[in-house]
Amino acid sequence: MTTNLHGPLARYAARLHGSVGDRHHVASPLGAWLLLALCGSAVPDADGLADALGSDPATAARTAAVLLDAPHPLAPAATAVWHRPDADTDALAAWRATLPRATETGPLPDQAGLDAWARRHSAGLLDRFPLALSPHVVLALASAVATRISWTDPFGLAPAAALGPDSPWAGRLTRVLRTPAYGHRAWIAATPEASDVAVHTAAAEPGEGNGDGAGLLVVSVAAAPGVAPADVLAAAYRIAADADADEPTGRRSLFDLTLGATPLWTLREETVRTHARDRREERHAAALPCWSARAEHDLTGPGLGFSALGRALAPLVGGTEVEARQAVAARYSRYGFEAAAVTGAFGVVSLPPEGVARTAELRFGHPYAVVAVATDRRGGGVGPWHGVPVFSGWVAEPDDVPETEFADPPLA
């Protein structure tokens, strides 16, 4: 099943990157979108949510389920919905029943548990959950997307001067990446947003768990100096939509361009022996820097949908304000690419008024009985083993806790 998600994600990416501005950063629009889409089954007619998702929420919820229940082998995604047990409601339980099979649900973990979830689902690239837990949090939603790939063909190296005399980085760097003779693709593309741009793609090495034909391309797009970052990002999303095609949309023939140097390329012509049908051969090479980025993004700004998510959650757990944040890390190097994003949203309510609570601490300080009983609810009914006592005993001679069990157990 195709999801037709490229358009809605490109639209959402424009808003998310636009809220960050032109500073160095990386983000995962998909990670934020997935959290919003989880709520689509709870409020299928929420207008604010539909605007952010780029589709009606019910359709977005089904799309999210398809992605989560059939994870990509090179960029697996995970989601979770947790709640405080004392904040559970029938409406919340009904919504949880509609979530994708792969979505983790259950009691709200403590901060250490949230941080451990973030590490586990970010391939260890992120150490902590992007939000700090407080007593006001009654509901938590989380998504994670991560990848760690090696290039099919590693880059070569070149002096930083290969970036060109107009590059502000050429004087700051020593070495940059140079495309190998084979395995990478590069071209010049005409785009409606950014005019002519330089394009490079590198692919994941085959055999990284993608024997079913799944792959991952990292597409780099550069426009002329002065083109607005939002326009370059829009062009990059447009190009990425068919970057693996034999003839990508907008690809320019080098014979239609003027010889000489620009800030984006140098075009020269030479006499060679070639088997090209018209005796006109086109060759492309690229030089680009290594890069890495770490960032955190507040997702509660206009147009990002998390205010609407708060309105969607309110009928489930009472009046709810939302905190939402994304943590991201990425690294692009000679040998591969790794990136991870963890997105968190908290449903926050005011603390209830003061009252009285009684707590009983039960003590098993003298001989007592133990019975181990089977439960059997297979197939939604009561099975033959249900309620059958399997073991029983009388505890009259207790043991001390062995020293080997003094340490806290590892996090699950």
CSV table of C-alpha atoms in Angstrom, one decimal:
chain,number,residue,atom,x,y,z
A,1,MET,CA,0.0,0.0,0.0
A,2,THR,CA,1.4,3.4,-0.9
A,3,THR,CA,0.7,6.2,1.6
A,4,ASN,CA,1.0,9.3,-0.6
A,5,LEU,CA,2.5,11.1,2.4
A,6,HIS,CA,5.2,13.0,0.6
A,7,GLY,CA,3.0,16.1,0.0
A,8,PRO,CA,1.7,16.4,3.6
A,9,LEU,CA,5.2,15.9,5.0
A,10,ALA,CA,6.7,18.5,2.7
A,11,ARG,CA,4.0,21.0,3.8
A,12,TYR,CA,4.6,20.1,7.5
A,13,ALA,CA,8.4,20.4,7.0
A,14,ALA,CA,8.0,23.9,5.6
A,15,ARG,CA,6.3,24.9,8.9
A,16,LEU,CA,8.6,23.1,11.2
A,17,HIS,CA,11.9,24.3,9.6
A,18,GLY,CA,10.3,27.8,9.2
A,19,SER,CA,9.8,27.9,12.9
A,20,VAL,CA,13.5,27.2,13.5
A,21,GLY,CA,14.8,29.7,11.0
A,22,ASP,CA,18.1,29.6,9.1
A,23,ARG,CA,20.4,28.5,11.9
A,24,HIS,CA,22.2,25.1,11.6
A,25,HIS,CA,19.8,22.4,12.6
A,26,VAL,CA,18.3,19.1,11.8
A,27,ALA,CA,14.7,18.0,12.4
A,28,SER,CA,12.3,15.1,11.8
A,29,PRO,CA,8.9,16.4,10.4
A,30,LEU,CA,7.9,12.8,10.2
A,31,GLY,CA,8.4,12.2,13.9
A,32,ALA,CA,6.2,15.2,14.8
A,33,TRP,CA,3.6,14.2,12.2
A,34,LEU,CA,3.3,10.7,13.6
A,35,LEU,CA,2.4,12.0,17.0
A,36,LEU,CA,-0.4,14.2,15.6
A,37,ALA,CA,-1.6,11.3,13.4
A,38,LEU,CA,-2.0,9.0,16.4
A,39,CYS,CA,-4.8,11.4,17.6
A,40,GLY,CA,-6.6,11.1,14.3
A,41,SER,CA,-8.7,8.2,15.5
A,42,ALA,CA,-9.7,10.0,18.6
A,43,VAL,CA,-11.0,13.1,16.9
A,44,PRO,CA,-11.6,12.4,13.2
A,45,ASP,CA,-13.1,15.9,12.5
A,46,ALA,CA,-10.7,18.1,14.3
A,47,ASP,CA,-10.1,21.1,12.0
A,48,GLY,CA,-6.8,22.3,13.5
A,49,LEU,CA,-5.4,18.8,13.4
A,50,ALA,CA,-6.4,18.4,9.8
A,51,ASP,CA,-4.6,21.6,8.8
A,52,ALA,CA,-1.4,20.5,10.4
A,53,LEU,CA,-1.6,16.9,9.1
A,54,GLY,CA,-2.4,18.0,5.5
A,55,SER,CA,-5.3,15.4,5.4
A,56,ASP,CA,-8.3,14.5,7.4
A,57,PRO,CA,-7.2,13.0,10.8
A,58,ALA,CA,-8.9,9.6,10.2
A,59,THR,CA,-6.9,9.1,7.0
A,60,ALA,CA,-3.7,10.3,8.7
A,61,ALA,CA,-4.3,7.8,11.5
A,62,ARG,CA,-4.7,4.9,9.1
A,63,THR,CA,-1.5,6.0,7.3
A,64,ALA,CA,0.4,6.2,10.5
A,65,ALA,CA,-0.7,2.6,11.3
A,66,VAL,CA,0.5,1.4,8.0
A,67,LEU,CA,4.0,2.9,8.6
A,68,LEU,CA,4.3,1.8,12.2
A,69,ASP,CA,3.0,-1.8,11.7
A,70,ALA,CA,5.3,-2.4,8.7
A,71,PRO,CA,8.5,-0.7,9.9
A,72,HIS,CA,11.2,0.3,7.4
A,73,PRO,CA,14.3,-1.8,8.0
A,74,LEU,CA,16.7,1.1,7.6
A,75,ALA,CA,14.6,3.8,9.4
A,76,PRO,CA,12.5,2.1,12.0
A,77,ALA,CA,9.9,4.3,13.8
A,78,ALA,CA,8.4,3.7,17.2
A,79,THR,CA,5.5,5.3,19.1
A,80,ALA,CA,4.1,5.2,22.6
A,81,VAL,CA,1.2,6.4,24.6
A,82,TRP,CA,1.4,6.3,28.4
A,83,HIS,CA,-1.0,7.6,31.1
A,84,ARG,CA,-1.2,7.9,34.8
A,85,PRO,CA,-3.3,5.1,36.1
A,86,ASP,CA,-5.4,7.5,38.2
A,87,ALA,CA,-6.2,9.5,35.1
A,88,ASP,CA,-7.6,6.6,33.0
A,89,THR,CA,-11.1,7.1,31.6
A,90,ASP,CA,-13.4,5.1,29.4
A,91,ALA,CA,-12.8,7.5,26.5
A,92,LEU,CA,-9.0,7.2,26.9
A,93,ALA,CA,-9.3,3.4,26.9
A,94,ALA,CA,-11.5,3.5,23.8
A,95,TRP,CA,-8.9,5.6,21.9
A,96,ARG,CA,-6.0,3.4,23.0
A,97,ALA,CA,-7.8,0.4,21.5
A,98,THR,CA,-7.7,2.2,18.0
A,99,LEU,CA,-3.9,2.8,18.1
A,100,PRO,CA,-1.5,0.9,15.8
A,101,ARG,CA,-0.6,-2.5,17.0
A,102,ALA,CA,3.1,-1.4,17.3
A,103,THR,CA,2.3,1.5,19.6
A,104,GLU,CA,3.4,0.9,23.1
A,105,THR,CA,0.8,1.7,25.8
A,106,GLY,CA,0.7,1.4,29.5
A,107,PRO,CA,1.3,3.3,32.8
A,108,LEU,CA,3.4,6.5,32.5
A,109,PRO,CA,7.1,5.7,33.2
A,110,ASP,CA,9.2,7.8,35.5
A,111,GLN,CA,11.8,10.1,34.0
A,112,ALA,CA,14.5,7.4,33.9
A,113,GLY,CA,12.1,5.2,32.0
A,114,LEU,CA,11.3,7.9,29.5
A,115,ASP,CA,15.1,8.5,29.0
A,116,ALA,CA,15.7,4.8,28.6
A,117,TRP,CA,13.0,4.6,25.9
A,118,ALA,CA,14.6,7.5,24.1
A,119,ARG,CA,18.0,5.9,24.1
A,120,ARG,CA,16.6,2.5,23.0
A,121,HIS,CA,14.7,3.8,20.0
A,122,SER,CA,17.3,6.4,18.9
A,123,ALA,CA,20.1,3.8,18.4
A,124,GLY,CA,21.8,5.4,21.4
A,125,LEU,CA,22.2,8.8,19.6
A,126,LEU,CA,20.0,10.6,22.2
A,127,ASP,CA,20.5,10.3,25.9
A,128,ARG,CA,17.3,11.6,27.2
A,129,PHE,CA,13.6,12.3,26.5
A,130,PRO,CA,13.0,15.8,25.2
A,131,LEU,CA,10.6,16.7,28.0
A,132,ALA,CA,10.9,16.7,31.8
A,133,LEU,CA,8.2,14.9,33.8
A,134,SER,CA,6.2,16.7,36.4
A,135,PRO,CA,3.3,15.7,38.7
A,136,HIS,CA,1.0,17.7,36.3
A,137,VAL,CA,1.6,15.2,33.4
A,138,VAL,CA,-1.3,12.8,33.0
A,139,LEU,CA,-0.7,11.6,29.4
A,140,ALA,CA,2.5,11.3,27.4
A,141,LEU,CA,2.9,10.6,23.7
A,142,ALA,CA,6.2,9.7,22.1
A,143,SER,CA,7.7,8.9,18.7
A,144,ALA,CA,11.2,8.0,17.6
A,145,VAL,CA,12.8,7.6,14.2
A,146,ALA,CA,16.4,6.5,13.8
A,147,THR,CA,18.8,5.3,11.1
A,148,ARG,CA,22.4,4.3,10.9
A,149,ILE,CA,23.7,3.4,7.5
A,150,SER,CA,26.9,3.0,5.6
A,151,TRP,CA,27.3,4.3,2.0
A,152,THR,CA,27.3,1.8,-0.8
A,153,ASP,CA,30.5,3.5,-1.9
A,154,PRO,CA,32.4,5.7,0.6
A,155,PHE,CA,33.4,9.2,-0.4
A,156,GLY,CA,36.9,10.1,-1.4
A,157,LEU,CA,38.6,13.1,0.0
A,158,ALA,CA,39.6,16.5,-1.5
A,159,PRO,CA,41.2,19.7,-0.3
A,160,ALA,CA,38.6,22.2,1.0
A,161,ALA,CA,39.4,24.4,-1.9
A,162,ALA,CA,37.2,22.0,-4.0
A,163,LEU,CA,34.2,23.9,-2.5
A,164,GLY,CA,35.1,26.8,-4.7
A,165,PRO,CA,36.7,30.2,-4.3
A,166,ASP,CA,33.3,31.7,-3.3
A,167,SER,CA,32.7,29.3,-0.5
A,168,PRO,CA,32.9,30.8,3.0
A,169,TRP,CA,33.9,27.3,4.3
A,170,ALA,CA,36.8,26.7,2.0
A,171,GLY,CA,39.2,28.7,4.3
A,172,ARG,CA,37.9,27.1,7.5
A,173,LEU,CA,38.1,23.5,6.5
A,174,THR,CA,41.1,21.3,5.5
A,175,ARG,CA,39.4,18.3,3.7
A,176,VAL,CA,36.0,17.7,2.3
A,177,LEU,CA,34.2,14.8,0.7
A,178,ARG,CA,34.6,14.0,-3.0
A,179,THR,CA,32.2,11.6,-4.8
A,180,PRO,CA,33.8,8.3,-5.9
A,181,ALA,CA,33.9,7.3,-9.5
A,182,TYR,CA,30.8,5.1,-9.2
A,183,GLY,CA,27.9,4.6,-6.8
A,184,HIS,CA,26.8,8.2,-6.2
A,185,ARG,CA,24.6,10.3,-8.3
A,186,ALA,CA,24.8,14.1,-8.9
A,187,TRP,CA,23.0,16.4,-11.3
A,188,ILE,CA,21.8,20.0,-11.9
A,189,ALA,CA,18.0,20.4,-11.6
A,190,ALA,CA,15.7,23.2,-12.5
A,191,THR,CA,13.2,23.9,-9.7
A,192,PRO,CA,10.2,26.4,-9.4
A,193,GLU,CA,11.3,27.4,-5.9
A,194,ALA,CA,15.0,27.9,-6.2
A,195,SER,CA,15.9,28.0,-9.9
A,196,ASP,CA,18.8,25.8,-10.9
A,197,VAL,CA,20.2,23.8,-8.0
A,198,ALA,CA,23.1,21.3,-7.5
A,199,VAL,CA,21.9,17.8,-6.4
A,200,HIS,CA,23.8,14.9,-4.8
A,201,THR,CA,22.5,11.6,-3.6
A,202,ALA,CA,24.2,8.8,-1.6
A,203,ALA,CA,22.6,5.4,-1.0
A,204,ALA,CA,22.7,2.9,1.9
A,205,GLU,CA,24.9,-0.1,1.4
A,206,PRO,CA,22.9,-3.1,0.3
A,207,GLY,CA,22.5,-5.9,2.8
A,208,GLU,CA,21.8,-3.7,5.9
A,209,GLY,CA,18.7,-5.6,6.7
A,210,ASN,CA,17.0,-4.4,3.5
A,211,GLY,CA,16.9,-7.6,1.5
A,212,ASP,CA,13.3,-6.9,0.7
A,213,GLY,CA,14.3,-4.0,-1.6
A,214,ALA,CA,14.0,-1.2,1.0
A,215,GLY,CA,16.6,1.4,0.8
A,216,LEU,CA,17.6,4.9,2.0
A,217,LEU,CA,18.9,7.8,0.0
A,218,VAL,CA,20.3,11.0,1.5
A,219,VAL,CA,19.7,13.9,-0.9
A,220,SER,CA,21.7,17.1,-0.7
A,221,VAL,CA,20.5,20.2,-2.6
A,222,ALA,CA,22.3,23.5,-2.9
A,223,ALA,CA,20.9,26.7,-4.5
A,224,ALA,CA,22.6,30.0,-5.4
A,225,PRO,CA,23.6,32.2,-2.5
A,226,GLY,CA,20.7,34.5,-1.5
A,227,VAL,CA,17.9,32.0,-2.1
A,228,ALA,CA,15.8,31.7,1.0
A,229,PRO,CA,16.3,28.6,3.0
A,230,ALA,CA,12.6,27.8,2.9
A,231,ASP,CA,12.8,27.8,-0.9
A,232,VAL,CA,15.8,25.5,-0.9
A,233,LEU,CA,14.1,23.1,1.5
A,234,ALA,CA,11.0,23.1,-0.6
A,235,ALA,CA,13.1,22.3,-3.7
A,236,ALA,CA,14.9,19.5,-1.8
A,237,TYR,CA,11.6,17.9,-0.8
A,238,ARG,CA,10.4,18.1,-4.4
A,239,ILE,CA,13.6,16.5,-5.8
A,240,ALA,CA,13.6,13.8,-3.1
A,241,ALA,CA,10.2,12.6,-4.3
A,242,ASP,CA,11.7,10.9,-7.3
A,243,ALA,CA,15.4,11.1,-6.6
A,244,ASP,CA,15.8,7.4,-7.4
A,245,ALA,CA,14.2,7.7,-10.9
A,246,ASP,CA,16.3,7.0,-14.0
A,247,GLU,CA,15.6,10.6,-15.1
A,248,PRO,CA,14.6,12.7,-12.1
A,249,THR,CA,12.2,15.6,-12.7
A,250,GLY,CA,13.9,18.8,-13.7
A,251,ARG,CA,17.3,17.4,-14.5
A,252,ARG,CA,19.2,19.8,-16.8
A,253,SER,CA,21.4,18.8,-19.7
A,254,LEU,CA,24.9,20.1,-19.2
A,255,PHE,CA,24.8,21.1,-22.9
A,256,ASP,CA,22.0,23.6,-22.2
A,257,LEU,CA,24.2,25.4,-19.6
A,258,THR,CA,26.9,28.0,-20.0
A,259,LEU,CA,30.5,27.0,-19.7
A,260,GLY,CA,32.4,28.5,-16.8
A,261,ALA,CA,32.2,29.0,-13.1
A,262,THR,CA,29.3,29.8,-10.8
A,263,PRO,CA,29.1,29.6,-7.0
A,264,LEU,CA,27.4,26.2,-7.5
A,265,TRP,CA,29.5,24.5,-10.2
A,266,THR,CA,32.3,24.8,-12.7
A,267,LEU,CA,31.4,23.6,-16.2
A,268,ARG,CA,34.1,22.8,-18.7
A,269,GLU,CA,34.3,21.0,-22.0
A,270,GLU,CA,37.0,18.7,-23.4
A,271,THR,CA,37.4,16.2,-26.2
A,272,VAL,CA,37.1,12.6,-25.2
A,273,ARG,CA,36.4,9.2,-26.7
A,274,THR,CA,32.8,8.2,-25.9
A,275,HIS,CA,30.2,5.7,-26.7
A,276,ALA,CA,27.4,8.1,-26.1
A,277,ARG,CA,24.8,7.9,-28.9
A,278,ASP,CA,25.1,11.6,-29.9
A,279,ARG,CA,28.8,11.7,-29.0
A,280,ARG,CA,27.9,14.1,-26.2
A,281,GLU,CA,28.7,12.6,-22.7
A,282,GLU,CA,27.7,14.2,-19.4
A,283,ARG,CA,29.7,13.7,-16.3
A,284,HIS,CA,29.1,14.9,-12.8
A,285,ALA,CA,31.2,15.0,-9.6
A,286,ALA,CA,30.5,16.7,-6.3
A,287,ALA,CA,32.4,18.1,-3.3
A,288,LEU,CA,30.6,18.6,0.0
A,289,PRO,CA,31.5,18.8,3.6
A,290,CYS,CA,31.0,16.4,6.5
A,291,TRP,CA,28.5,17.7,9.0
A,292,SER,CA,26.8,17.0,12.2
A,293,ALA,CA,24.0,18.6,14.2
A,294,ARG,CA,22.1,18.3,17.5
A,295,ALA,CA,19.0,20.3,18.2
A,296,GLU,CA,15.8,20.6,20.2
A,297,HIS,CA,12.7,22.2,18.8
A,298,ASP,CA,9.6,23.5,20.6
A,299,LEU,CA,6.6,22.2,18.7
A,300,THR,CA,3.9,24.3,20.3
A,301,GLY,CA,4.2,27.2,17.8
A,302,PRO,CA,1.5,28.2,15.3
A,303,GLY,CA,0.6,25.8,12.5
A,304,LEU,CA,2.5,22.8,14.0
A,305,GLY,CA,-0.7,21.1,15.3
A,306,PHE,CA,0.1,20.5,18.9
A,307,SER,CA,-2.3,23.1,20.2
A,308,ALA,CA,-5.0,21.2,18.3
A,309,LEU,CA,-3.7,18.0,19.7
A,310,GLY,CA,-4.4,19.4,23.2
A,311,ARG,CA,-8.0,20.1,22.2
A,312,ALA,CA,-8.2,16.6,20.9
A,313,LEU,CA,-7.0,15.1,24.1
A,314,ALA,CA,-9.2,17.2,26.4
A,315,PRO,CA,-12.2,14.9,26.1
A,316,LEU,CA,-10.1,11.9,27.0
A,317,VAL,CA,-8.4,13.1,30.2
A,318,GLY,CA,-10.1,16.3,31.0
A,319,GLY,CA,-9.0,19.9,30.2
A,320,THR,CA,-5.5,19.5,28.9
A,321,GLU,CA,-2.6,21.8,28.0
A,322,VAL,CA,0.1,20.4,25.8
A,323,GLU,CA,3.9,20.5,26.0
A,324,ALA,CA,5.7,19.2,22.9
A,325,ARG,CA,9.3,19.1,22.0
A,326,GLN,CA,11.6,17.2,19.6
A,327,ALA,CA,15.3,16.2,20.2
A,328,VAL,CA,17.3,15.4,17.1
A,329,ALA,CA,20.9,14.4,16.3
A,330,ALA,CA,22.5,13.6,12.9
A,331,ARG,CA,26.0,13.0,11.4
A,332,TYR,CA,26.9,12.9,7.7
A,333,SER,CA,30.4,11.5,7.1
A,334,ARG,CA,32.7,9.9,4.6
A,335,TYR,CA,31.4,6.4,5.3
A,336,GLY,CA,27.8,6.8,6.2
A,337,PHE,CA,24.9,8.7,7.8
A,338,GLU,CA,23.2,8.4,11.2
A,339,ALA,CA,20.3,10.3,12.6
A,340,ALA,CA,17.7,10.0,15.3
A,341,ALA,CA,14.7,12.1,16.5
A,342,VAL,CA,12.6,11.6,19.6
A,343,THR,CA,9.4,13.7,19.8
A,344,GLY,CA,7.5,14.0,23.0
A,345,ALA,CA,4.1,15.5,23.9
A,346,PHE,CA,2.7,15.8,27.4
A,347,GLY,CA,-0.9,16.3,28.4
A,348,VAL,CA,-0.7,18.5,31.4
A,349,VAL,CA,-3.5,19.3,33.9
A,350,SER,CA,-3.7,21.4,37.0
A,351,LEU,CA,-3.1,19.4,40.2
A,352,PRO,CA,-6.4,18.4,41.9
A,353,PRO,CA,-7.4,20.1,45.2
A,354,GLU,CA,-6.0,18.8,48.4
A,355,GLY,CA,-7.8,15.9,50.1
A,356,VAL,CA,-7.1,12.9,52.3
A,357,ALA,CA,-5.5,9.7,51.3
A,358,ARG,CA,-4.8,6.6,53.4
A,359,THR,CA,-2.1,4.1,52.5
A,360,ALA,CA,-1.8,0.6,54.0
A,361,GLU,CA,1.6,-1.0,54.1
A,362,LEU,CA,1.0,-4.7,54.4
A,363,ARG,CA,3.5,-6.8,56.3
A,364,PHE,CA,4.0,-10.5,55.8
A,365,GLY,CA,6.0,-10.9,59.1
A,366,HIS,CA,4.8,-14.3,60.2
A,367,PRO,CA,3.9,-17.6,58.4
A,368,TYR,CA,1.6,-17.2,55.5
A,369,ALA,CA,0.2,-19.1,52.5
A,370,VAL,CA,1.1,-18.9,48.8
A,371,VAL,CA,-0.9,-20.1,45.9
A,372,ALA,CA,0.1,-19.9,42.2
A,373,VAL,CA,-2.9,-19.9,40.0
A,374,ALA,CA,-3.1,-20.0,36.2
A,375,THR,CA,-5.0,-17.5,34.1
A,376,ASP,CA,-6.3,-18.3,30.6
A,377,ARG,CA,-8.1,-15.7,28.5
A,378,ARG,CA,-7.0,-16.9,25.1
A,379,GLY,CA,-9.2,-15.9,22.2
A,380,GLY,CA,-11.0,-13.3,24.2
A,381,GLY,CA,-12.8,-15.8,26.4
A,382,VAL,CA,-12.1,-17.9,29.5
A,383,GLY,CA,-10.0,-20.9,28.7
A,384,PRO,CA,-9.7,-24.3,30.5
A,385,TRP,CA,-6.8,-23.3,32.6
A,386,HIS,CA,-8.3,-20.2,34.0
A,387,GLY,CA,-8.4,-20.2,37.8
A,388,VAL,CA,-6.5,-23.6,38.1
A,389,PRO,CA,-4.1,-23.6,41.1
A,390,VAL,CA,-0.7,-24.7,39.9
A,391,PHE,CA,1.4,-24.4,43.0
A,392,SER,CA,0.7,-23.7,46.7
A,393,GLY,CA,2.7,-23.5,49.9
A,394,TRP,CA,3.1,-22.2,53.4
A,395,VAL,CA,5.9,-19.8,54.1
A,396,ALA,CA,7.3,-20.5,57.6
A,397,GLU,CA,11.1,-20.3,57.1
A,398,PRO,CA,12.0,-17.1,55.1
A,399,ASP,CA,15.4,-16.5,53.5
A,400,ASP,CA,17.4,-13.3,53.6
A,401,VAL,CA,18.0,-11.4,50.3
A,402,PRO,CA,21.2,-12.7,48.8
A,403,GLU,CA,24.0,-10.1,48.2
A,404,THR,CA,23.9,-10.9,44.5
A,405,GLU,CA,20.5,-9.2,44.3
A,406,PHE,CA,21.5,-6.0,46.2
A,407,ALA,CA,22.0,-4.1,42.9
A,408,ASP,CA,19.1,-2.6,41.2
A,409,PRO,CA,18.0,-4.6,38.1
A,410,PRO,CA,18.9,-3.2,34.7
A,411,LEU,CA,16.3,-1.1,32.9
A,412,ALA,CA,14.1,-3.1,30.6
